[in-house]
CSV table of C-alpha atoms and ligand atoms in Angstrom, one decimal:
chain,number,residue,atom,x,y,z
A,1,MET,CA,-29.4,3.2,61.7
A,2,THR,CA,-26.8,1.3,59.8
A,3,SER,CA,-27.1,-2.4,59.7
A,4,LEU,CA,-24.0,-3.1,61.8
A,5,ALA,CA,-25.4,-0.7,64.4
A,6,LEU,CA,-28.7,-2.5,64.3
A,7,ARG,CA,-27.1,-5.9,64.7
A,8,ASP,CA,-25.1,-4.4,67.6
A,9,LYS,CA,-28.2,-3.1,69.2
A,10,LYS,CA,-29.8,-6.5,69.3
A,11,LEU,CA,-27.0,-8.2,71.2
A,12,LEU,CA,-24.5,-6.0,72.8
A,13,TRP,CA,-24.2,-4.2,76.0
A,14,HIS,CA,-21.6,-1.3,75.9
A,15,PRO,CA,-19.5,0.0,78.7
A,16,PHE,CA,-20.3,3.2,80.6
A,17,THR,CA,-23.5,3.5,78.7
A,18,GLN,CA,-27.2,3.9,79.7
A,19,GLU,CA,-28.5,1.6,77.0
A,20,LYS,CA,-32.0,2.9,77.3
A,21,LYS,CA,-31.0,6.5,76.2
A,22,ALA,CA,-27.9,5.7,74.2
A,23,GLN,CA,-27.6,6.8,70.5
A,24,PRO,CA,-26.9,3.9,68.2
A,25,PRO,CA,-23.1,3.2,68.3
A,26,LEU,CA,-20.9,4.5,65.5
A,27,ALA,CA,-20.2,1.5,63.3
A,28,ILE,CA,-16.5,1.8,62.7
A,29,CYS,CA,-15.0,-0.3,60.0
A,30,ARG,CA,-11.4,0.7,59.7
A,31,GLY,CA,-8.8,3.2,61.0
A,32,GLU,CA,-6.0,4.9,59.3
A,33,GLY,CA,-3.6,7.5,60.8
A,34,SER,CA,-5.6,9.9,63.0
A,35,TYR,CA,-8.9,8.9,61.5
A,36,VAL,CA,-11.4,6.1,61.9
A,37,TYR,CA,-14.0,5.4,59.2
A,38,ASP,CA,-17.6,4.4,59.6
A,39,ASP,CA,-19.5,1.9,57.4
A,40,THR,CA,-20.6,4.6,55.0
A,41,GLY,CA,-17.0,5.7,54.5
A,42,LYS,CA,-17.3,8.9,56.6
A,43,ALA,CA,-14.0,9.9,58.4
A,44,TYR,CA,-13.8,10.9,62.0
A,45,LEU,CA,-10.8,12.6,63.4
A,46,ASP,CA,-10.0,10.7,66.6
A,47,LEU,CA,-9.4,13.5,69.0
A,48,ILE,CA,-9.5,11.2,72.1
A,49,SER,CA,-7.1,8.5,71.0
A,50,SER,CA,-9.8,5.9,71.4
A,51,TRP,CA,-10.1,6.1,75.1
A,52,TRP,CA,-6.6,7.4,75.4
A,53,VAL,CA,-4.8,4.3,74.2
A,54,ASN,CA,-3.7,5.2,70.6
A,55,LEU,CA,-0.3,6.9,70.3
A,56,HIS,CA,0.8,6.8,66.6
A,57,GLY,CA,-2.5,6.5,64.6
A,58,HIS,CA,-4.8,3.7,63.8
A,59,ALA,CA,-3.7,0.5,62.3
A,60,HIS,CA,-0.1,1.6,62.2
A,61,PRO,CA,1.7,-0.8,59.8
A,62,ALA,CA,4.9,-1.0,61.9
A,63,ILE,CA,3.1,-2.2,64.9
A,64,ALA,CA,0.8,-4.4,62.9
A,65,LYS,CA,3.8,-6.1,61.2
A,66,LYS,CA,5.5,-6.9,64.5
A,67,ILE,CA,2.3,-8.3,65.9
A,68,TYR,CA,2.0,-10.5,62.8
A,69,GLU,CA,5.5,-11.7,62.9
A,70,GLN,CA,5.3,-12.5,66.6
A,71,ALA,CA,2.0,-14.4,66.1
A,72,LEU,CA,3.8,-16.7,63.6
A,73,THR,CA,6.6,-17.2,66.2
A,74,LEU,CA,4.9,-17.6,69.6
A,75,GLU,CA,1.4,-16.4,70.3
A,76,HIS,CA,1.3,-17.1,74.0
A,77,VAL,CA,2.8,-19.1,76.8
A,78,LEU,CA,2.0,-19.0,80.5
A,79,PHE,CA,4.1,-16.6,82.4
A,80,ALA,CA,4.4,-18.6,85.6
A,81,GLY,CA,7.6,-20.6,85.2
A,82,CYS,CA,8.2,-19.5,81.6
A,83,THR,CA,9.5,-16.3,80.0
A,84,HIS,CA,10.0,-15.1,76.4
A,85,GLU,CA,12.1,-12.6,74.4
A,86,PRO,CA,9.5,-9.8,73.9
A,87,ALA,CA,8.6,-9.7,77.5
A,88,VAL,CA,12.3,-9.4,78.7
A,89,GLN,CA,13.2,-7.0,75.9
A,90,LEU,CA,10.3,-4.7,76.6
A,91,CYS,CA,11.3,-4.5,80.3
A,92,GLU,CA,15.0,-3.9,79.4
A,93,ARG,CA,13.9,-1.1,77.0
A,94,LEU,CA,11.6,0.6,79.6
A,95,GLN,CA,14.2,0.2,82.4
A,96,ALA,CA,16.6,2.3,80.2
A,97,ILE,CA,14.1,5.2,80.1
A,98,LEU,CA,12.7,5.0,83.7
A,99,PRO,CA,14.3,6.4,86.8
A,100,LYS,CA,17.1,4.1,88.0
A,101,ALA,CA,15.3,3.0,91.1
A,102,LEU,CA,12.4,1.3,89.2
A,103,THR,CA,13.9,-2.0,88.4
A,104,ARG,CA,11.2,-4.7,88.8
A,105,PHE,CA,8.4,-5.3,86.3
A,106,PHE,CA,5.1,-7.1,86.9
A,107,PHE,CA,2.8,-7.7,84.0
A,108,SER,CA,-1.0,-7.6,83.9
A,109,ASP,CA,-3.7,-6.8,81.4
A,110,ASP,CA,-5.2,-3.4,81.7
A,111,GLY,CA,-5.2,-0.1,83.7
A,112,SER,CA,-7.4,-1.5,86.5
A,113,THR,CA,-5.3,-4.6,87.1
A,114,CYS,CA,-2.0,-2.9,87.2
A,115,VAL,CA,-3.4,-0.5,89.9
A,116,GLU,CA,-4.8,-3.6,91.6
A,117,VAL,CA,-1.4,-5.2,91.5
A,118,ALA,CA,0.2,-2.0,93.0
A,119,LEU,CA,-2.3,-1.9,95.9
A,120,LYS,CA,-1.9,-5.5,96.7
A,121,MET,CA,1.9,-5.4,96.5
A,122,ALA,CA,1.9,-2.2,98.7
A,123,TYR,CA,-0.2,-3.9,101.3
A,124,GLN,CA,1.7,-7.1,101.2
A,125,TYR,CA,5.0,-5.2,101.4
A,126,TRP,CA,4.1,-4.1,104.9
A,127,HIS,CA,2.4,-7.5,105.8
A,128,ASN,CA,5.6,-9.3,105.0
A,129,GLN,CA,7.4,-7.1,107.4
A,130,GLY,CA,4.8,-7.8,110.3
A,131,GLN,CA,2.9,-4.6,109.8
A,132,ARG,CA,-0.9,-4.4,109.1
A,133,ARG,CA,-1.6,-1.3,107.1
A,134,PRO,CA,-5.0,-1.5,105.5
A,135,LEU,CA,-5.4,2.2,104.6
A,136,PHE,CA,-4.7,4.1,101.4
A,137,ILE,CA,-4.7,7.7,100.5
A,138,SER,CA,-6.0,8.9,97.2
A,139,PHE,CA,-7.5,12.2,95.8
A,140,ASP,CA,-11.0,13.3,95.3
A,141,GLY,CA,-11.9,12.8,91.7
A,142,GLY,CA,-9.2,10.2,91.2
A,143,TYR,CA,-10.2,7.4,88.9
A,144,HIS,CA,-8.1,4.1,88.8
A,145,GLY,CA,-10.4,1.5,87.3
A,146,ASP,CA,-13.3,-0.8,87.8
A,147,THR,CA,-11.9,-3.7,89.8
A,148,VAL,CA,-12.9,-3.6,93.5
A,149,GLY,CA,-9.6,-2.4,94.8
A,150,ALA,CA,-9.3,0.2,92.1
A,151,MET,CA,-12.8,1.4,92.8
A,152,SER,CA,-12.2,1.6,96.5
A,153,VAL,CA,-9.2,4.0,96.0
A,154,GLY,CA,-11.4,5.8,93.3
A,155,ALA,CA,-14.4,6.0,95.7
A,156,HIS,CA,-14.4,9.7,95.4
A,157,SER,CA,-14.5,9.8,91.6
A,158,GLY,CA,-18.3,9.6,91.4
A,159,TYR,CA,-18.2,6.6,89.0
A,160,HIS,CA,-18.7,3.7,91.5
A,161,ASP,CA,-21.3,4.8,94.0
A,162,VAL,CA,-23.5,1.7,93.5
A,163,PHE,CA,-20.8,-0.5,94.7
A,164,LYS,CA,-19.6,1.3,97.8
A,165,ASP,CA,-20.6,-1.6,100.2
A,166,PHE,CA,-17.7,-3.5,98.7
A,167,PHE,CA,-15.0,-0.9,99.2
A,168,PHE,CA,-12.0,-1.0,101.6
A,169,LYS,CA,-11.4,2.3,103.3
A,170,SER,CA,-9.4,4.9,101.4
A,171,LEU,CA,-8.6,8.3,102.9
A,172,SER,CA,-9.4,11.1,100.5
A,173,LEU,CA,-7.6,14.4,100.0
A,174,PRO,CA,-9.0,17.5,98.2
A,175,TYR,CA,-7.5,17.8,94.7
A,176,PRO,CA,-6.3,21.3,93.9
A,177,ASP,CA,-7.3,21.3,90.3
A,178,THR,CA,-6.2,24.4,88.4
A,179,TRP,CA,-6.4,26.1,85.0
A,180,ASP,CA,-5.0,29.1,83.2
A,181,GLY,CA,-5.1,32.3,85.1
A,182,ASP,CA,-6.5,30.5,88.3
A,183,ALA,CA,-6.0,33.0,91.1
A,184,THR,CA,-7.0,30.5,93.8
A,185,VAL,CA,-4.4,27.8,93.2
A,186,GLU,CA,-2.1,28.6,96.1
A,187,GLU,CA,-5.0,28.6,98.5
A,188,LYS,CA,-6.3,25.3,97.2
A,189,GLU,CA,-2.9,23.7,97.4
A,190,GLN,CA,-2.4,24.9,100.9
A,191,ALA,CA,-5.8,23.5,102.0
A,192,ALA,CA,-4.9,20.2,100.5
A,193,LEU,CA,-1.6,20.0,102.2
A,194,LYS,CA,-3.2,20.9,105.4
A,195,ALA,CA,-5.8,18.1,104.9
A,196,LEU,CA,-2.9,15.8,104.2
A,197,ASP,CA,-1.0,16.8,107.4
A,198,ALA,CA,-4.2,16.1,109.4
A,199,LEU,CA,-4.6,12.6,107.8
A,200,LEU,CA,-0.9,11.8,108.6
A,201,GLU,CA,-1.4,12.9,112.1
A,202,GLN,CA,-4.5,10.9,112.7
A,203,HIS,CA,-3.6,7.6,110.9
A,204,ASP,CA,-0.6,5.3,111.3
A,205,LYS,CA,-1.8,2.3,109.3
A,206,ILE,CA,-1.4,3.8,105.8
A,207,SER,CA,0.1,1.5,103.1
A,208,ALA,CA,0.5,4.0,100.3
A,209,LEU,CA,-0.6,7.1,98.6
A,210,LEU,CA,-2.1,6.7,95.1
A,211,VAL,CA,-2.2,9.5,92.5
A,212,GLU,CA,-2.7,10.2,88.9
A,213,PRO,CA,0.2,12.6,88.4
A,214,LEU,CA,-0.5,16.0,86.9
A,215,VAL,CA,-3.7,15.1,85.2
A,216,GLN,CA,-6.8,13.3,86.6
A,217,GLY,CA,-8.3,11.8,83.5
A,218,ALA,CA,-11.7,10.5,84.0
A,219,SER,CA,-12.8,13.2,86.4
A,220,GLY,CA,-12.5,15.7,83.6
A,221,MET,CA,-8.7,16.2,82.7
A,222,ARG,CA,-8.2,18.1,86.0
A,223,MET,CA,-4.7,19.3,86.2
A,224,CYS,CA,-2.5,20.1,89.2
A,225,ARG,CA,1.0,21.8,89.5
A,226,PRO,CA,4.0,19.5,89.7
A,227,SER,CA,5.4,21.5,92.7
A,228,PHE,CA,2.2,20.5,94.6
A,229,LEU,CA,2.6,16.9,94.0
A,230,LYS,CA,6.2,17.0,94.9
A,231,ALA,CA,5.3,18.5,98.3
A,232,VAL,CA,2.7,15.8,98.8
A,233,VAL,CA,5.2,13.0,98.0
A,234,GLU,CA,7.8,14.5,100.3
A,235,ARG,CA,5.3,14.7,103.1
A,236,VAL,CA,4.1,11.1,102.8
A,237,ARG,CA,7.7,9.7,102.4
A,238,ALA,CA,8.6,11.4,105.7
A,239,HIS,CA,5.9,9.2,107.3
A,240,LYS,CA,7.4,6.1,105.5
A,241,ILE,CA,4.3,5.6,103.3
A,242,LEU,CA,4.7,4.2,99.9
A,243,VAL,CA,3.8,6.1,96.7
A,244,ILE,CA,2.0,4.8,93.7
A,245,PHE,CA,1.9,6.8,90.5
A,246,ASP,CA,-0.9,5.7,88.2
A,247,GLU,CA,0.4,6.8,84.9
A,248,VAL,CA,-2.1,4.6,82.9
A,249,MET,CA,-3.3,7.6,81.1
A,250,THR,CA,-0.4,10.1,81.5
A,251,GLY,CA,2.3,7.7,80.4
A,252,PHE,CA,4.1,7.6,77.0
A,253,GLY,CA,4.3,11.3,76.2
A,254,ARG,CA,0.8,12.5,76.9
A,255,THR,CA,1.9,15.2,79.4
A,256,GLY,CA,4.8,16.3,77.2
A,257,THR,CA,7.5,14.2,78.9
A,258,THR,CA,7.6,10.4,78.4
A,259,PHE,CA,6.3,10.0,81.9
A,260,ALA,CA,4.6,12.7,84.1
A,261,LEU,CA,6.9,11.7,87.0
A,262,GLU,CA,9.8,13.5,85.2
A,263,GLN,CA,8.0,16.9,85.6
A,264,VAL,CA,7.1,16.1,89.2
A,265,GLY,CA,10.7,15.3,90.0
A,266,CYS,CA,9.9,12.3,92.2
A,267,VAL,CA,10.4,8.6,91.8
A,268,PRO,CA,7.4,6.6,93.1
A,269,ASP,CA,7.6,3.1,94.6
A,270,PHE,CA,5.2,1.9,92.1
A,271,LEU,CA,4.5,3.1,88.6
A,272,CYS,CA,1.3,1.8,86.8
A,273,LEU,CA,1.4,1.7,82.9
A,274,SER,CA,-1.1,0.5,80.5
A,275,LYS,CA,-3.2,2.3,77.7
A,276,GLY,CA,-0.5,3.7,75.5
A,277,LEU,CA,1.9,1.0,76.4
A,278,THR,CA,1.1,-1.0,73.2
A,279,GLY,CA,0.3,2.1,71.1
A,280,GLY,CA,-3.3,1.2,71.5
A,281,PHE,CA,-3.2,-2.2,69.8
A,282,MET,CA,-3.4,-4.8,72.5
A,283,PRO,CA,-4.4,-4.9,76.2
A,284,LEU,CA,-1.3,-5.1,78.4
A,285,ALA,CA,-0.1,-3.4,81.6
A,286,LEU,CA,2.8,-3.2,83.8
A,287,THR,CA,3.3,-2.4,87.5
A,288,VAL,CA,7.0,-1.2,87.9
A,289,THR,CA,8.5,-1.1,91.4
A,290,THR,CA,11.8,-1.0,93.3
A,291,ALA,CA,14.3,-3.5,94.5
A,292,ASP,CA,13.3,-2.6,98.0
A,293,VAL,CA,9.7,-3.7,97.4
A,294,TYR,CA,10.8,-6.8,95.4
A,295,ASN,CA,13.2,-7.9,98.2
A,296,ALA,CA,10.4,-7.8,100.8
A,297,PHE,CA,8.7,-10.6,99.0
A,298,LEU,CA,11.8,-12.9,98.9
A,299,SER,CA,11.6,-15.6,101.6
A,300,ASP,CA,11.7,-19.3,102.2
A,301,SER,CA,7.9,-19.1,102.8
A,302,TRP,CA,5.3,-19.3,100.0
A,303,ASP,CA,3.1,-17.0,102.1
A,304,GLN,CA,5.4,-14.2,101.3
A,305,ALA,CA,5.3,-14.6,97.6
A,306,PHE,CA,3.0,-12.4,95.5
A,307,PHE,CA,0.1,-14.6,94.6
A,308,HIS,CA,-1.4,-12.8,91.7
A,309,GLY,CA,-1.5,-13.4,87.9
A,310,HIS,CA,-3.7,-13.5,84.9
A,311,SER,CA,-4.0,-16.1,82.0
A,312,TYR,CA,-2.8,-13.5,79.4
A,313,THR,CA,-0.1,-12.1,81.6
A,314,ALA,CA,2.8,-10.7,79.5
A,315,ASN,CA,1.2,-11.9,76.2
A,316,PRO,CA,3.9,-12.1,73.5
A,317,LEU,CA,1.8,-10.3,70.9
A,318,ALA,CA,1.1,-7.4,73.2
A,319,CYS,CA,4.8,-7.2,74.2
A,320,ALA,CA,5.7,-7.2,70.5
A,321,ALA,CA,3.2,-4.4,69.9
A,322,ALA,CA,4.6,-2.4,72.9
A,323,LEU,CA,8.2,-2.8,71.5
A,324,ALA,CA,7.2,-1.5,68.2
A,325,SER,CA,5.3,1.3,69.8
A,326,LEU,CA,8.3,2.3,71.9
A,327,ASP,CA,10.4,2.4,68.7
A,328,LEU,CA,7.9,4.9,67.2
A,329,LEU,CA,7.7,6.9,70.4
A,330,GLN,CA,11.5,7.4,70.5
A,331,ALA,CA,11.7,8.6,66.9
A,332,THR,CA,12.7,12.3,66.6
A,333,SER,CA,9.6,12.8,64.4
A,334,THR,CA,7.3,11.6,67.1
A,335,GLN,CA,9.0,13.8,69.7
A,336,ASN,CA,8.7,16.8,67.3
A,337,ALA,CA,5.0,15.9,66.8
A,338,ILE,CA,4.4,15.9,70.6
A,339,ARG,CA,5.8,19.5,70.7
A,340,ALA,CA,3.9,20.6,67.7
A,341,ILE,CA,0.5,19.2,69.2
A,342,HIS,CA,1.2,21.2,72.4
A,343,GLN,CA,1.8,24.4,70.4
A,344,ALA,CA,-1.3,23.8,68.2
A,345,HIS,CA,-3.4,23.3,71.4
A,346,LYS,CA,-2.1,26.6,72.6
A,347,GLU,CA,-3.2,28.3,69.4
A,348,GLY,CA,-6.5,26.4,69.4
A,349,LEU,CA,-7.5,27.4,73.0
A,350,ALA,CA,-6.5,31.0,72.2
A,351,LEU,CA,-8.8,30.9,69.1
A,352,LEU,CA,-11.7,29.7,71.3
A,353,LEU,CA,-11.1,32.4,73.9
A,354,THR,CA,-10.8,35.2,71.3
A,355,GLY,CA,-13.8,33.9,69.5
A,356,ASN,CA,-15.8,34.1,72.7
A,357,ALA,CA,-16.7,30.5,72.7
A,358,PRO,CA,-18.9,29.8,75.8
A,359,ILE,CA,-16.0,28.1,77.8
A,360,VAL,CA,-14.0,28.7,80.9
A,361,HIS,CA,-11.0,27.1,82.7
A,362,THR,CA,-8.9,26.3,79.7
A,363,ARG,CA,-5.9,24.1,80.6
A,364,LEU,CA,-3.1,22.4,78.9
A,365,ARG,CA,-0.4,19.9,79.8
A,366,GLY,CA,1.7,18.5,77.0
A,367,THR,CA,-0.7,17.0,74.4
A,368,ILE,CA,-3.8,17.2,76.6
A,369,ALA,CA,-6.1,20.3,76.5
A,370,ALA,CA,-9.4,20.8,78.3
A,371,PHE,CA,-12.0,23.3,79.2
A,372,GLU,CA,-15.4,23.6,80.7
A,373,LEU,CA,-18.6,24.5,78.7
A,374,THR,CA,-20.5,27.3,80.4
A,375,GLN,CA,-23.8,26.1,79.2
A,376,PRO,CA,-24.5,22.4,79.3
A,377,HIS,CA,-24.9,21.3,75.7
A,378,GLN,CA,-25.5,18.0,74.1
A,379,VAL,CA,-22.6,18.8,71.6
A,380,ARG,CA,-21.3,15.3,71.2
A,381,GLN,CA,-23.7,14.5,68.4
A,382,GLN,CA,-22.9,17.8,66.5
A,383,LEU,CA,-19.2,17.1,67.0
A,384,ILE,CA,-19.7,13.6,65.6
A,385,GLN,CA,-21.7,14.9,62.7
A,386,ASN,CA,-18.9,17.2,61.8
A,387,GLY,CA,-16.4,14.3,61.8
A,388,LEU,CA,-14.8,14.9,65.2
A,389,LEU,CA,-14.6,11.9,67.6
A,390,ILE,CA,-14.8,13.5,71.0
A,391,ARG,CA,-16.5,12.2,74.1
A,392,PRO,CA,-17.1,15.0,76.6
A,393,LEU,CA,-16.8,14.2,80.2
A,394,ASP,CA,-20.0,16.0,81.7
A,395,ASP,CA,-19.4,19.6,80.9
A,396,THR,CA,-15.7,19.1,80.2
A,397,LEU,CA,-14.5,19.0,76.6
A,398,TYR,CA,-11.0,17.7,76.2
A,399,ILE,CA,-8.7,16.9,73.3
A,400,LEU,CA,-6.1,14.2,73.6
A,401,PRO,CA,-5.1,13.2,70.1
A,402,PRO,CA,-2.8,10.5,68.7
A,403,TYR,CA,0.7,11.8,67.9
A,404,SER,CA,0.0,11.3,64.1
A,405,THR,CA,-2.4,14.3,64.3
A,406,THR,CA,-0.9,17.3,62.4
A,407,PRO,CA,-1.1,20.9,63.8
A,408,GLU,CA,-3.4,21.7,60.6
A,409,GLU,CA,-5.8,18.9,61.6
A,410,LEU,CA,-5.8,20.0,65.2
A,411,LEU,CA,-6.4,23.7,64.3
A,412,GLY,CA,-9.2,22.7,61.8
A,413,ALA,CA,-10.8,20.7,64.6
A,414,TYR,CA,-10.6,23.7,67.0
A,415,ARG,CA,-12.2,25.9,64.4
A,416,SER,CA,-15.1,23.4,64.0
A,417,ILE,CA,-15.5,23.3,67.8
A,418,GLN,CA,-15.6,27.1,68.0
A,419,HIS,CA,-18.3,27.1,65.3
A,420,ILE,CA,-20.4,24.3,67.0
A,421,LEU,CA,-20.1,25.8,70.5
A,422,THR,CA,-21.0,29.4,69.3
A,423,GLN,CA,-24.0,28.1,67.3
A,424,ALA,CA,-25.1,26.0,70.2
A,425,SER,CA,-24.9,28.9,72.6
A,426,ARG,CA,-26.9,31.1,70.3
A,427,GLY,CA,-29.5,28.3,70.2
A,428,THR,CA,-29.7,28.2,74.0
A,429,GLU,CA,-30.1,32.0,74.1
A,430,LYS,CA,-33.0,31.8,71.7
A,431,LYS,CA,-34.6,28.9,73.6
A,432,LEU,CA,-34.2,30.7,76.9
A,433,ALA,CA,-35.7,34.0,75.4
A,434,PHE,CA,-38.7,32.0,74.2
A,435,ARG,CA,-39.3,30.3,77.6
A,436,VAL,CA,-39.1,33.8,79.3
A,437,LYS,CA,-41.8,35.1,77.0
A,438,VAL,CA,-44.1,32.1,77.6
B,1,PLP,C1,-5.6,6.8,85.4
B,1,PLP,C2,-6.3,5.6,85.1
B,1,PLP,N1,-6.0,4.5,85.8
B,1,PLP,C3,-6.7,3.4,85.6
B,1,PLP,C4,-7.6,3.2,84.5
B,1,PLP,C5,-8.3,1.9,84.2
B,1,PLP,O1,-7.8,1.5,83.1
B,1,PLP,P1,-8.6,0.4,82.3
B,1,PLP,O2,-9.9,0.9,81.8
B,1,PLP,O3,-7.7,0.0,81.2
B,1,PLP,O4,-8.8,-0.8,83.2
B,1,PLP,C6,-7.9,4.4,83.8
B,1,PLP,C7,-9.0,4.3,82.7
B,1,PLP,O5,-9.4,5.3,82.2
B,1,PLP,C8,-7.2,5.6,84.1
B,1,PLP,O6,-7.5,6.7,83.3
C-alpha cells in the first residue's frame, strides 16, 4: 500500500464503501486530459468521468484559469439579498440553450440538493394555491441523491433501505429498461403505462412526477425509449401533475444532445442540473423552472416565499467554472468529440459481441455505453491494474468518458476489456470444472 493510501486508511471514511472489505483507495496525485495519475506515476484512463462530473478532461487549463481569475475578484458572497456577474451570466447563457418555458433559476450545491429543491418547490406550488398534495411518482430503480427527500423518491433504487422509516410516500412505476435487440420492450412499456393509468385513477394528491430522462444512472445505466417518456409526460400532464426531469447525470451532452429532454420532446416544469455543470471542477447545482411556478410564490405573505438556501449557493468560483465549461461544450470540436465517442462506443460494443465476451444487454445512448456481465466477476481490480478507471454497478459495466477521450483511446479500452472479460470467464470455467470434480 502506498503511503498516501495508508495515511488515508487511518483517518478517512469513504462514500458508498464497506470499509471492512474495501481495497486501499487509489492514491491519485494529478489529472490531465482523460487520465488521472497515481503516486507512482501510473496513468488511468478515466472511463467514468470521475462519478460522471468531468466533461472536458482533468485539470483543464481554460476552466482552471477562470476559477483563478474569479478567486482574485470575488470568491464568495451570500446569495440572499446579493447577486454577482458570474451567477447572472451563467443563467443567461443557460436560458439561451434551454427550452423557452424554462426561465427561472434556483442555485444549490449538488445533485441531491437540486432534486430536493424541485420536490419542495413542487409541493409548495400546490400548497400556495390551497392544495395539499403530499405524493410524488417516481420510477423503480430511480436514484436521485442521498438527502431525505431525494431518498424518498429514490426509495425503489435499493440504495437507501436502511433509512426507509424517514421516507415520505412516493408512488413507484415499473421502469421499462431496454437494450439492443430487446424483443420485450413494447410489452414492458405497455405494462408501465397501464400501471401509471392505475395510479392516476387511484390518487388525486400527487404533486409531481420525477424521472431521470432516458438513462437511469445509479441503478445500472438502464435506458428507456424517448417515445415512452413522452407518453408518460403527456398522461401526467393531463392530470395536472407537475413534471421534474432529473438531468443531474444526463445533462450537458451525455446522451448525445445537450439535454436529454431534447430527445424526449417535452419541456418539464423543473429541470435539475449538477455534475457536469461546472465541467467537474466545483460543486454547483441548479433547479430551473417556469414562470408559472415562480409566480405561484409571489405574494405579500412571507409564508408563500421559498424558504430554502445553502451557505455556498451560487458560489462565484463554481459559476465561473460553469461558464468556462459551457464555452468548451459549445465549441465545434467538443460537439464533434461527442459524436466520435458515440461512434467509437458502437464499434467497441460490436468488438465485445463478435469476440464473444461474456456479456448481454448492450445499450448505448450518446456517450454512455453499458452492458451486463453474464458471470459475476470481480473485474474492477483487473481493470484498474490495466490502467482503466471503471467502477461497475453490480453486474453492469458502463463507460461514460470525458469528451477529451479520443476514439483510439476508447477502442483501446474496449480491447483491454475484451481481453480481461474473456480471461476472467475462462478462469471461471476452470474453477467450476474443478469444483464439479471435487
Ligand atoms: C440522476 C441523479 N440525480 C441526483 C444525484 C445526486 O447527486 P449528488 O451525488 O451530487 O448529490 C445523482 C448522483 O449520482 C444522480 O445520478
